[in-house]
Amino acid sequence: MAQPNSLSPADQQRLDALHERLCEASLRNVGYPTNQAFDYSELFRFLEFSINNVGDPFHRTNYRLNTMEFEREVLADFARFTHAPEGEWWGYVTSGGTEGNMYGLYVARELYPDGICYFSEDTHYSVAKVLRLQHTRNIMIKSQPDGQMDYTDLRETLRIHRDVPPILFANIGTTMKGAVDDLAKIREILEDLAIGNAYIHADAALSGMILPFVDAPQPWNFAHGADSISISGHKMLGAPVPCGVVLARKAYVDRIARSIEYIGALDTTIAGSRSAFSPLLLWHRLRTLGEEGLRDMVQTCLGHAEYAVQRFFAHGIEAWRHPNSVTVVFPKPPPSMMEKWIIAPRKNIGHLIVMPHVTRATIDAFVADFAAALKLCPLRHP
Ligand SMILES: *Cc1c(COP(=O)(O)O)cnc(C)c1O
């Protein structure tokens, strides 16, 4: 479509400079879990329309420029990956992992208005904000050094508040260490304490697209007792805009649905207008890779992550990773490393997140730089 006005040469140059900067930075992005290896050029022509998936993807809507048919197919794939109970799940494509977590916590709070939410110290920073936003009582549980929830602390804390339904916020792959809170263990604790009314939300932002494709996954999905699951689309799968998927048990969702005449739709989602482009992106990714392709992509990343651990060891740097995790944890690197590489530090650790665009050559270069930087500036802690 023709543009009514065009950019000035100066503004055009600004865009060119931005493009160059992004080309250069994307390959050195090794510390954030965003896959940069994708090609969506087949979908560029859909940027010509004001498409919008306002409302519930499973109901009709008055706004016809939508991609809900594709959205439903994406959701069905994710329902399979997460072992959602057949015919008894519901979900939608979100703006990202945070909105999915907010949705899960919203459903939980509507079910148990007086419930207390329990989440570990290693939980993503956005969760405390969501809990504050919706006035949900909450208690932070200690973490183990490896990033998992401290189950002894959880048990003791639940015991004290046995009269109030718990809302358990489980991390399926923590942001810093890739730790998976054990849903089987959490269920066992609830049973031991004879707590019948409980809700479990699984925050599977990154690992929700890893665990379906490994041979021995930790207990993490609907089959292991989750009531809702949030997964990011722009992390493991990779997308040029933030997006994600949330799924929940249908019986719970039906209790919070409201019909809105203006859009001629059921208002079950948190956002009103929703991207109709991101469901297309996810659909394209799932269809082009196929389940075998997804498995290959995940297995390659896990193999590269293990390779990275060994390379660090070869240089005397103590790195480690959880089983089924692409997150390689190491001591916080010297400042010179942070200028060249895009790394997310926290306290005394840093991590490499081995996404599909992180090759063995990138890992070799990263570890060599790290070792060289250590020679000039040794770590204070062993
Ligand atoms: C990234 C992340 C989130 C937030 O997801 P967004 O898609 O960035 O909104 C939530 N939880 C965990 C564990 C994450 O790693």
Tab-separated table of C-alpha atoms and ligand atoms in Angstrom:
chain	number	residue	atom	x	y	z
A	1	MET	CA	0.000	0.000	0.000
A	2	ALA	CA	1.276	3.486	-0.879
A	3	GLN	CA	2.353	5.758	1.958
A	4	PRO	CA	0.688	9.213	1.923
A	5	ASN	CA	3.919	10.840	3.159
A	6	SER	CA	7.477	9.624	3.155
A	7	LEU	CA	10.274	10.028	5.695
A	8	SER	CA	12.836	12.794	5.470
A	9	PRO	CA	16.364	11.643	4.520
A	10	ALA	CA	17.475	12.300	8.110
A	11	ASP	CA	14.708	10.132	9.538
A	12	GLN	CA	15.427	7.466	6.945
A	13	GLN	CA	19.028	7.443	8.167
A	14	ARG	CA	17.864	6.979	11.742
A	15	LEU	CA	16.007	3.829	10.735
A	16	ASP	CA	19.023	2.560	8.817
A	17	ALA	CA	21.210	3.124	11.871
A	18	LEU	CA	18.704	1.302	14.094
A	19	HIS	CA	18.628	-1.634	11.702
A	20	GLU	CA	22.396	-1.869	11.689
A	21	ARG	CA	22.537	-1.730	15.490
A	22	LEU	CA	19.980	-4.541	15.819
A	23	CYS	CA	21.765	-6.750	13.257
A	24	GLU	CA	24.934	-6.380	15.239
A	25	ALA	CA	23.447	-6.854	18.736
A	26	SER	CA	21.167	-9.807	18.038
A	27	LEU	CA	23.948	-12.388	17.763
A	28	ARG	CA	25.653	-11.273	20.969
A	29	ASN	CA	22.400	-11.618	22.888
A	30	VAL	CA	23.358	-14.699	24.906
A	31	GLY	CA	21.956	-13.791	28.329
A	32	TYR	CA	18.243	-13.461	27.592
A	33	PRO	CA	16.000	-16.349	26.553
A	34	THR	CA	14.851	-14.931	23.227
A	35	ASN	CA	15.377	-17.045	20.146
A	36	GLN	CA	16.602	-14.870	17.243
A	37	ALA	CA	16.703	-17.609	14.624
A	38	PHE	CA	13.487	-17.342	12.616
A	39	ASP	CA	12.150	-16.279	9.233
A	40	TYR	CA	8.612	-14.948	9.066
A	41	SER	CA	8.896	-13.211	5.691
A	42	GLU	CA	5.904	-15.236	4.399
A	43	LEU	CA	3.749	-13.315	6.861
A	44	PHE	CA	4.846	-9.762	6.037
A	45	ARG	CA	1.809	-9.205	3.773
A	46	PHE	CA	-0.508	-9.545	6.775
A	47	LEU	CA	0.914	-6.308	8.177
A	48	GLU	CA	-1.263	-4.552	5.574
A	49	PHE	CA	-4.436	-5.073	7.596
A	50	SER	CA	-5.789	-3.795	10.881
A	51	ILE	CA	-6.406	-7.287	12.162
A	52	ASN	CA	-7.556	-7.812	15.754
A	53	ASN	CA	-8.543	-10.867	17.818
A	54	VAL	CA	-10.711	-8.978	20.301
A	55	GLY	CA	-12.566	-11.281	22.683
A	56	ASP	CA	-12.731	-15.022	23.270
A	57	PRO	CA	-11.031	-17.060	20.518
A	58	PHE	CA	-13.655	-19.806	20.809
A	59	HIS	CA	-16.706	-17.548	20.294
A	60	ARG	CA	-17.895	-15.521	17.331
A	61	THR	CA	-17.027	-11.844	17.229
A	62	ASN	CA	-18.439	-8.876	15.262
A	63	TYR	CA	-14.937	-7.863	14.214
A	64	ARG	CA	-14.299	-9.938	11.122
A	65	LEU	CA	-10.675	-9.049	10.426
A	66	ASN	CA	-9.358	-11.667	12.788
A	67	THR	CA	-7.164	-14.787	12.817
A	68	MET	CA	-9.020	-16.711	15.531
A	69	GLU	CA	-9.190	-19.859	13.437
A	70	PHE	CA	-5.387	-19.940	13.442
A	71	GLU	CA	-5.287	-18.985	17.107
A	72	ARG	CA	-7.426	-22.019	17.993
A	73	GLU	CA	-5.055	-24.322	16.107
A	74	VAL	CA	-2.088	-22.867	18.001
A	75	LEU	CA	-3.914	-23.398	21.301
A	76	ALA	CA	-4.744	-26.995	20.392
A	77	ASP	CA	-1.032	-27.676	19.806
A	78	PHE	CA	-0.089	-26.149	23.151
A	79	ALA	CA	-2.880	-28.136	24.848
A	80	ARG	CA	-1.284	-31.295	23.494
A	81	PHE	CA	2.201	-30.215	24.603
A	82	THR	CA	0.944	-29.520	28.148
A	83	HIS	CA	-1.332	-32.600	28.468
A	84	ALA	CA	-4.421	-30.451	28.998
A	85	PRO	CA	-7.518	-32.560	29.783
A	86	GLU	CA	-9.263	-33.263	26.485
A	87	GLY	CA	-12.288	-31.035	25.860
A	88	GLU	CA	-11.865	-29.456	29.280
A	89	TRP	CA	-9.335	-26.728	28.652
A	90	TRP	CA	-9.547	-23.140	27.469
A	91	GLY	CA	-6.917	-20.566	26.550
A	92	TYR	CA	-5.829	-17.654	24.377
A	93	VAL	CA	-2.761	-16.110	22.779
A	94	THR	CA	-1.449	-13.451	25.169
A	95	SER	CA	0.916	-10.511	24.905
A	96	GLY	CA	3.546	-12.594	26.751
A	97	GLY	CA	4.335	-14.687	29.811
A	98	THR	CA	3.406	-11.907	32.210
A	99	GLU	CA	-0.175	-11.636	30.927
A	100	GLY	CA	-0.517	-15.422	31.128
A	101	ASN	CA	0.632	-15.378	34.737
A	102	MET	CA	-1.775	-12.556	35.466
A	103	TYR	CA	-4.604	-14.554	33.896
A	104	GLY	CA	-3.799	-17.675	35.961
A	105	LEU	CA	-3.629	-15.668	39.173
A	106	TYR	CA	-6.881	-13.884	38.276
A	107	VAL	CA	-8.740	-17.176	37.786
A	108	ALA	CA	-7.278	-18.449	41.068
A	109	ARG	CA	-8.326	-15.325	42.956
A	110	GLU	CA	-11.886	-15.494	41.526
A	111	LEU	CA	-12.122	-19.129	42.670
A	112	TYR	CA	-10.623	-18.448	46.086
A	113	PRO	CA	-11.170	-14.764	46.920
A	114	ASP	CA	-9.524	-15.202	50.335
A	115	GLY	CA	-6.719	-17.431	49.042
A	116	ILE	CA	-3.062	-16.850	49.843
A	117	CYS	CA	-0.566	-17.089	46.998
A	118	TYR	CA	2.773	-18.812	47.696
A	119	PHE	CA	5.732	-18.216	45.417
A	120	SER	CA	9.479	-18.674	45.807
A	121	GLU	CA	12.196	-16.032	46.087
A	122	ASP	CA	13.383	-16.975	42.590
A	123	THR	CA	10.037	-16.080	40.994
A	124	HIS	CA	10.000	-13.606	38.074
A	125	TYR	CA	9.776	-9.988	39.261
A	126	SER	CA	6.452	-9.415	37.476
A	127	VAL	CA	4.545	-11.779	39.775
A	128	ALA	CA	4.785	-9.607	42.901
A	129	LYS	CA	3.388	-6.750	40.787
A	130	VAL	CA	0.424	-8.834	39.581
A	131	LEU	CA	-0.365	-9.885	43.158
A	132	ARG	CA	-0.239	-6.272	44.309
A	133	LEU	CA	-2.438	-5.213	41.410
A	134	GLN	CA	-5.181	-7.685	42.283
A	135	HIS	CA	-4.829	-7.430	46.066
A	136	THR	CA	-4.086	-11.106	46.549
A	137	ARG	CA	-2.619	-12.007	49.918
A	138	ASN	CA	0.748	-13.618	49.356
A	139	ILE	CA	3.733	-15.139	51.110
A	140	MET	CA	7.220	-15.549	49.688
A	141	ILE	CA	8.758	-18.993	50.224
A	142	LYS	CA	12.496	-19.520	50.562
A	143	SER	CA	14.430	-20.923	47.625
A	144	GLN	CA	17.050	-23.644	47.661
A	145	PRO	CA	20.522	-22.653	46.403
A	146	ASP	CA	19.764	-24.354	43.060
A	147	GLY	CA	16.710	-22.111	42.538
A	148	GLN	CA	13.927	-24.592	43.368
A	149	MET	CA	11.338	-23.747	45.984
A	150	ASP	CA	12.355	-24.851	49.503
A	151	TYR	CA	9.730	-27.557	50.075
A	152	THR	CA	10.334	-27.660	53.843
A	153	ASP	CA	9.602	-23.955	54.111
A	154	LEU	CA	6.511	-24.429	51.891
A	155	ARG	CA	5.218	-27.258	54.099
A	156	GLU	CA	5.725	-25.298	57.328
A	157	THR	CA	4.133	-22.152	55.920
A	158	LEU	CA	1.118	-24.041	54.537
A	159	ARG	CA	0.671	-25.795	57.882
A	160	ILE	CA	0.303	-22.461	59.678
A	161	HIS	CA	-2.365	-21.252	57.191
A	162	ARG	CA	-4.306	-24.504	56.714
A	163	ASP	CA	-7.650	-22.728	56.987
A	164	VAL	CA	-7.051	-20.610	53.851
A	165	PRO	CA	-7.027	-22.095	50.314
A	166	PRO	CA	-3.496	-21.909	48.868
A	167	ILE	CA	-2.727	-20.592	45.391
A	168	LEU	CA	0.601	-22.137	44.451
A	169	PHE	CA	2.664	-20.253	41.927
A	170	ALA	CA	5.143	-22.804	40.559
A	171	ASN	CA	8.191	-21.866	38.487
A	172	ILE	CA	8.715	-24.187	35.556
A	173	GLY	CA	12.189	-22.938	34.739
A	174	THR	CA	13.232	-19.957	36.868
A	175	THR	CA	14.552	-16.918	35.052
A	176	MET	CA	18.063	-16.983	36.529
A	177	LYS	CA	18.823	-20.673	37.123
A	178	GLY	CA	16.300	-22.603	35.047
A	179	ALA	CA	15.032	-24.473	38.135
A	180	VAL	CA	11.743	-26.389	37.971
A	181	ASP	CA	9.510	-26.481	41.065
A	182	ASP	CA	8.384	-30.093	41.489
A	183	LEU	CA	4.594	-30.278	41.032
A	184	ALA	CA	4.490	-33.868	42.293
A	185	LYS	CA	6.172	-32.813	45.522
A	186	ILE	CA	3.847	-29.828	45.922
A	187	ARG	CA	0.782	-32.080	45.439
A	188	GLU	CA	2.212	-34.530	47.969
A	189	ILE	CA	2.613	-31.767	50.572
A	190	LEU	CA	-0.989	-30.634	50.000
A	191	GLU	CA	-2.226	-34.196	50.457
A	192	ASP	CA	-0.123	-34.726	53.597
A	193	LEU	CA	-1.674	-31.625	55.128
A	194	ALA	CA	-5.159	-32.709	53.952
A	195	ILE	CA	-5.644	-29.440	52.041
A	196	GLY	CA	-8.406	-30.138	49.507
A	197	ASN	CA	-9.000	-26.695	48.004
A	198	ALA	CA	-5.871	-25.505	46.230
A	199	TYR	CA	-4.930	-23.948	42.906
A	200	ILE	CA	-1.639	-24.462	41.066
A	201	HIS	CA	-0.429	-22.081	38.361
A	202	ALA	CA	2.651	-23.085	36.356
A	203	ASP	CA	4.872	-20.301	35.015
A	204	ALA	CA	6.522	-22.112	32.125
A	205	ALA	CA	7.677	-19.008	30.220
A	206	LEU	CA	10.779	-20.642	28.760
A	207	SER	CA	10.700	-24.330	29.749
A	208	GLY	CA	7.099	-24.819	28.617
A	209	MET	CA	8.532	-25.132	25.112
A	210	ILE	CA	11.431	-27.363	26.218
A	211	LEU	CA	9.911	-30.003	28.500
A	212	PRO	CA	7.399	-31.361	25.910
A	213	PHE	CA	10.383	-32.362	23.775
A	214	VAL	CA	12.685	-34.162	26.229
A	215	ASP	CA	12.685	-37.829	27.221
A	216	ALA	CA	12.482	-37.424	30.993
A	217	PRO	CA	10.716	-34.146	31.887
A	218	GLN	CA	10.235	-33.035	35.491
A	219	PRO	CA	6.539	-33.091	36.582
A	220	TRP	CA	5.245	-29.734	35.307
A	221	ASN	CA	1.975	-29.842	33.344
A	222	PHE	CA	-1.790	-30.465	33.618
A	223	ALA	CA	-1.203	-34.221	33.999
A	224	HIS	CA	0.821	-33.439	37.140
A	225	GLY	CA	-1.839	-31.216	38.670
A	226	ALA	CA	-1.422	-27.736	37.160
A	227	ASP	CA	-4.666	-25.757	36.896
A	228	SER	CA	-3.284	-23.152	34.499
A	229	ILE	CA	-0.044	-22.755	32.521
A	230	SER	CA	1.579	-19.701	30.943
A	231	ILE	CA	4.214	-19.999	28.198
A	232	SER	CA	6.009	-17.217	26.297
A	233	GLY	CA	6.000	-17.361	22.491
A	234	HIS	CA	8.975	-15.094	21.856
A	235	LYS	CA	11.332	-17.111	24.078
A	236	MET	CA	12.028	-20.700	22.945
A	237	LEU	CA	9.904	-20.559	19.768
A	238	GLY	CA	11.052	-17.071	18.794
A	239	ALA	CA	8.996	-14.155	17.465
A	240	PRO	CA	9.612	-10.538	16.430
A	241	VAL	CA	6.939	-9.301	18.876
A	242	PRO	CA	6.371	-10.431	22.472
A	243	CYS	CA	3.590	-13.017	22.714
A	244	GLY	CA	2.591	-16.133	24.606
A	245	VAL	CA	-0.103	-18.664	25.381
A	246	VAL	CA	-2.146	-19.270	28.511
A	247	LEU	CA	-4.220	-22.393	29.118
A	248	ALA	CA	-6.505	-23.212	32.035
A	249	ARG	CA	-9.023	-25.829	33.112
A	250	LYS	CA	-12.287	-24.881	31.423
A	251	ALA	CA	-14.564	-25.325	34.427
A	252	TYR	CA	-12.719	-22.539	36.267
A	253	VAL	CA	-12.736	-20.176	33.308
A	254	ASP	CA	-16.504	-20.504	32.740
A	255	ARG	CA	-17.047	-18.969	36.142
A	256	ILE	CA	-15.478	-15.656	35.165
A	257	ALA	CA	-16.794	-15.210	31.584
A	258	ARG	CA	-18.998	-12.215	30.726
A	259	SER	CA	-20.809	-11.491	27.493
A	260	ILE	CA	-20.298	-7.993	25.987
A	261	GLU	CA	-22.775	-6.733	23.384
A	262	TYR	CA	-20.559	-4.026	21.798
A	263	ILE	CA	-17.970	-6.495	20.471
A	264	GLY	CA	-20.513	-9.317	20.161
A	265	ALA	CA	-18.090	-11.560	22.005
A	266	LEU	CA	-17.435	-13.222	25.299
A	267	ASP	CA	-15.036	-11.140	27.375
A	268	THR	CA	-12.805	-13.807	28.869
A	269	THR	CA	-9.378	-12.352	28.087
A	270	ILE	CA	-7.454	-9.745	30.100
A	271	ALA	CA	-6.688	-7.438	27.174
A	272	GLY	CA	-9.612	-6.249	25.010
A	273	SER	CA	-8.023	-5.741	21.602
A	274	ARG	CA	-5.474	-8.493	21.100
A	275	SER	CA	-2.842	-9.049	18.445
A	276	ALA	CA	-4.113	-11.070	15.518
A	277	PHE	CA	-0.597	-11.124	14.099
A	278	SER	CA	1.104	-13.038	16.914
A	279	PRO	CA	-1.224	-16.079	16.577
A	280	LEU	CA	-0.169	-16.172	12.909
A	281	LEU	CA	3.497	-16.046	13.918
A	282	LEU	CA	3.079	-18.934	16.362
A	283	TRP	CA	1.037	-20.915	13.856
A	284	HIS	CA	3.672	-20.405	11.143
A	285	ARG	CA	6.438	-21.480	13.527
A	286	LEU	CA	4.621	-24.600	14.685
A	287	ARG	CA	3.666	-25.604	11.128
A	288	THR	CA	7.078	-25.011	9.552
A	289	LEU	CA	9.015	-26.799	12.297
A	290	GLY	CA	6.542	-29.580	13.018
A	291	GLU	CA	6.883	-31.660	16.157
A	292	GLU	CA	10.057	-33.357	14.922
A	293	GLY	CA	11.581	-29.985	14.098
A	294	LEU	CA	10.713	-28.666	17.545
A	295	ARG	CA	12.297	-31.695	19.174
A	296	ASP	CA	15.458	-31.263	17.072
A	297	MET	CA	15.664	-27.568	17.939
A	298	VAL	CA	15.300	-28.236	21.672
A	299	GLN	CA	17.713	-31.192	21.668
A	300	THR	CA	20.326	-29.166	19.784
A	301	CYS	CA	20.090	-26.355	22.367
A	302	LEU	CA	20.385	-28.824	25.263
A	303	GLY	CA	23.441	-30.386	23.610
A	304	HIS	CA	25.025	-26.965	23.136
A	305	ALA	CA	24.249	-26.063	26.761
A	306	GLU	CA	26.096	-29.170	27.960
A	307	TYR	CA	28.964	-28.304	25.595
A	308	ALA	CA	29.107	-24.838	27.204
A	309	VAL	CA	29.343	-26.320	30.725
A	310	GLN	CA	32.284	-28.427	29.579
A	311	ARG	CA	34.019	-25.495	27.890
A	312	PHE	CA	33.720	-23.451	31.088
A	313	PHE	CA	35.199	-26.325	33.082
A	314	ALA	CA	38.084	-26.636	30.647
A	315	HIS	CA	38.936	-23.021	31.564
A	316	GLY	CA	38.526	-23.617	35.294
A	317	ILE	CA	35.209	-21.719	35.532
A	318	GLU	CA	32.582	-23.441	37.666
A	319	ALA	CA	29.466	-23.499	35.523
A	320	TRP	CA	26.415	-25.744	35.951
A	321	ARG	CA	22.900	-26.372	34.622
A	322	HIS	CA	19.748	-28.195	35.670
A	323	PRO	CA	18.613	-31.304	33.769
A	324	ASN	CA	16.521	-30.315	30.705
A	325	SER	CA	17.661	-26.706	30.983
A	326	VAL	CA	19.373	-24.487	28.418
A	327	THR	CA	20.394	-22.038	31.171
A	328	VAL	CA	24.085	-22.310	32.051
A	329	VAL	CA	24.873	-20.605	35.378
A	330	PHE	CA	28.342	-19.226	36.192
A	331	PRO	CA	29.929	-16.723	38.613
A	332	LYS	CA	29.143	-13.107	37.693
A	333	PRO	CA	31.658	-12.153	34.979
A	334	PRO	CA	34.070	-9.194	35.203
A	335	PRO	CA	32.616	-5.842	33.999
A	336	SER	CA	34.550	-5.900	30.702
A	337	MET	CA	32.459	-8.930	29.612
A	338	MET	CA	29.231	-7.054	30.176
A	339	GLU	CA	30.186	-4.419	27.618
A	340	LYS	CA	30.743	-6.815	24.755
A	341	TRP	CA	28.090	-9.455	25.534
A	342	ILE	CA	24.446	-8.994	26.406
A	343	ILE	CA	24.223	-10.774	29.775
A	344	ALA	CA	21.674	-10.520	32.608
A	345	PRO	CA	23.484	-10.561	35.984
A	346	ARG	CA	21.891	-11.002	39.405
A	347	LYS	CA	23.750	-10.876	42.714
A	348	ASN	CA	26.877	-12.985	42.226
A	349	ILE	CA	25.846	-15.038	39.204
A	350	GLY	CA	25.375	-14.649	35.488
A	351	HIS	CA	24.031	-17.025	32.877
A	352	LEU	CA	24.240	-18.036	29.275
A	353	ILE	CA	20.901	-19.035	27.790
A	354	VAL	CA	21.579	-21.346	24.901
A	355	MET	CA	18.907	-20.432	22.377
A	356	PRO	CA	18.908	-21.682	18.763
A	357	HIS	CA	20.934	-18.677	17.528
A	358	VAL	CA	23.744	-19.489	20.018
A	359	THR	CA	26.212	-21.688	18.129
A	360	ARG	CA	29.242	-23.622	19.363
A	361	ALA	CA	31.437	-20.903	17.819
A	362	THR	CA	29.583	-18.269	19.871
A	363	ILE	CA	30.034	-20.369	23.011
A	364	ASP	CA	33.770	-20.797	22.297
A	365	ALA	CA	34.172	-17.037	21.787
A	366	PHE	CA	32.201	-16.267	24.950
A	367	VAL	CA	34.168	-18.682	27.145
A	368	ALA	CA	37.510	-17.496	25.700
A	369	ASP	CA	36.589	-13.851	26.441
A	370	PHE	CA	35.479	-14.836	29.938
A	371	ALA	CA	38.755	-16.663	30.650
A	372	ALA	CA	40.806	-13.741	29.289
A	373	ALA	CA	38.836	-11.236	31.385
A	374	LEU	CA	39.399	-13.363	34.503
A	375	LYS	CA	43.174	-13.217	33.979
A	376	LEU	CA	43.007	-9.421	34.189
A	377	CYS	CA	40.380	-9.316	36.895
A	378	PRO	CA	40.061	-12.522	38.981
A	379	LEU	CA	36.779	-13.246	40.786
A	380	ARG	CA	36.818	-12.506	44.503
A	381	HIS	CA	34.643	-15.463	45.423
A	382	PRO	CA	36.042	-18.899	44.500
B	1	LIG	C1	10.411	-14.191	30.947
B	1	LIG	C2	9.689	-14.734	32.116
B	1	LIG	C3	8.430	-14.239	32.473
B	1	LIG	C4	7.794	-13.071	31.787
B	1	LIG	O1	7.470	-13.406	30.496
B	1	LIG	P1	7.277	-12.256	29.384
B	1	LIG	O2	6.929	-13.068	28.187
B	1	LIG	O3	8.585	-11.536	29.292
B	1	LIG	O4	6.164	-11.373	29.848
B	1	LIG	C5	7.780	-14.838	33.523
B	1	LIG	N1	8.340	-15.849	34.197
B	1	LIG	C6	9.543	-16.354	33.882
B	1	LIG	C7	10.082	-17.501	34.665
B	1	LIG	C8	10.265	-15.803	32.838
B	1	LIG	O5	11.477	-16.290	32.542
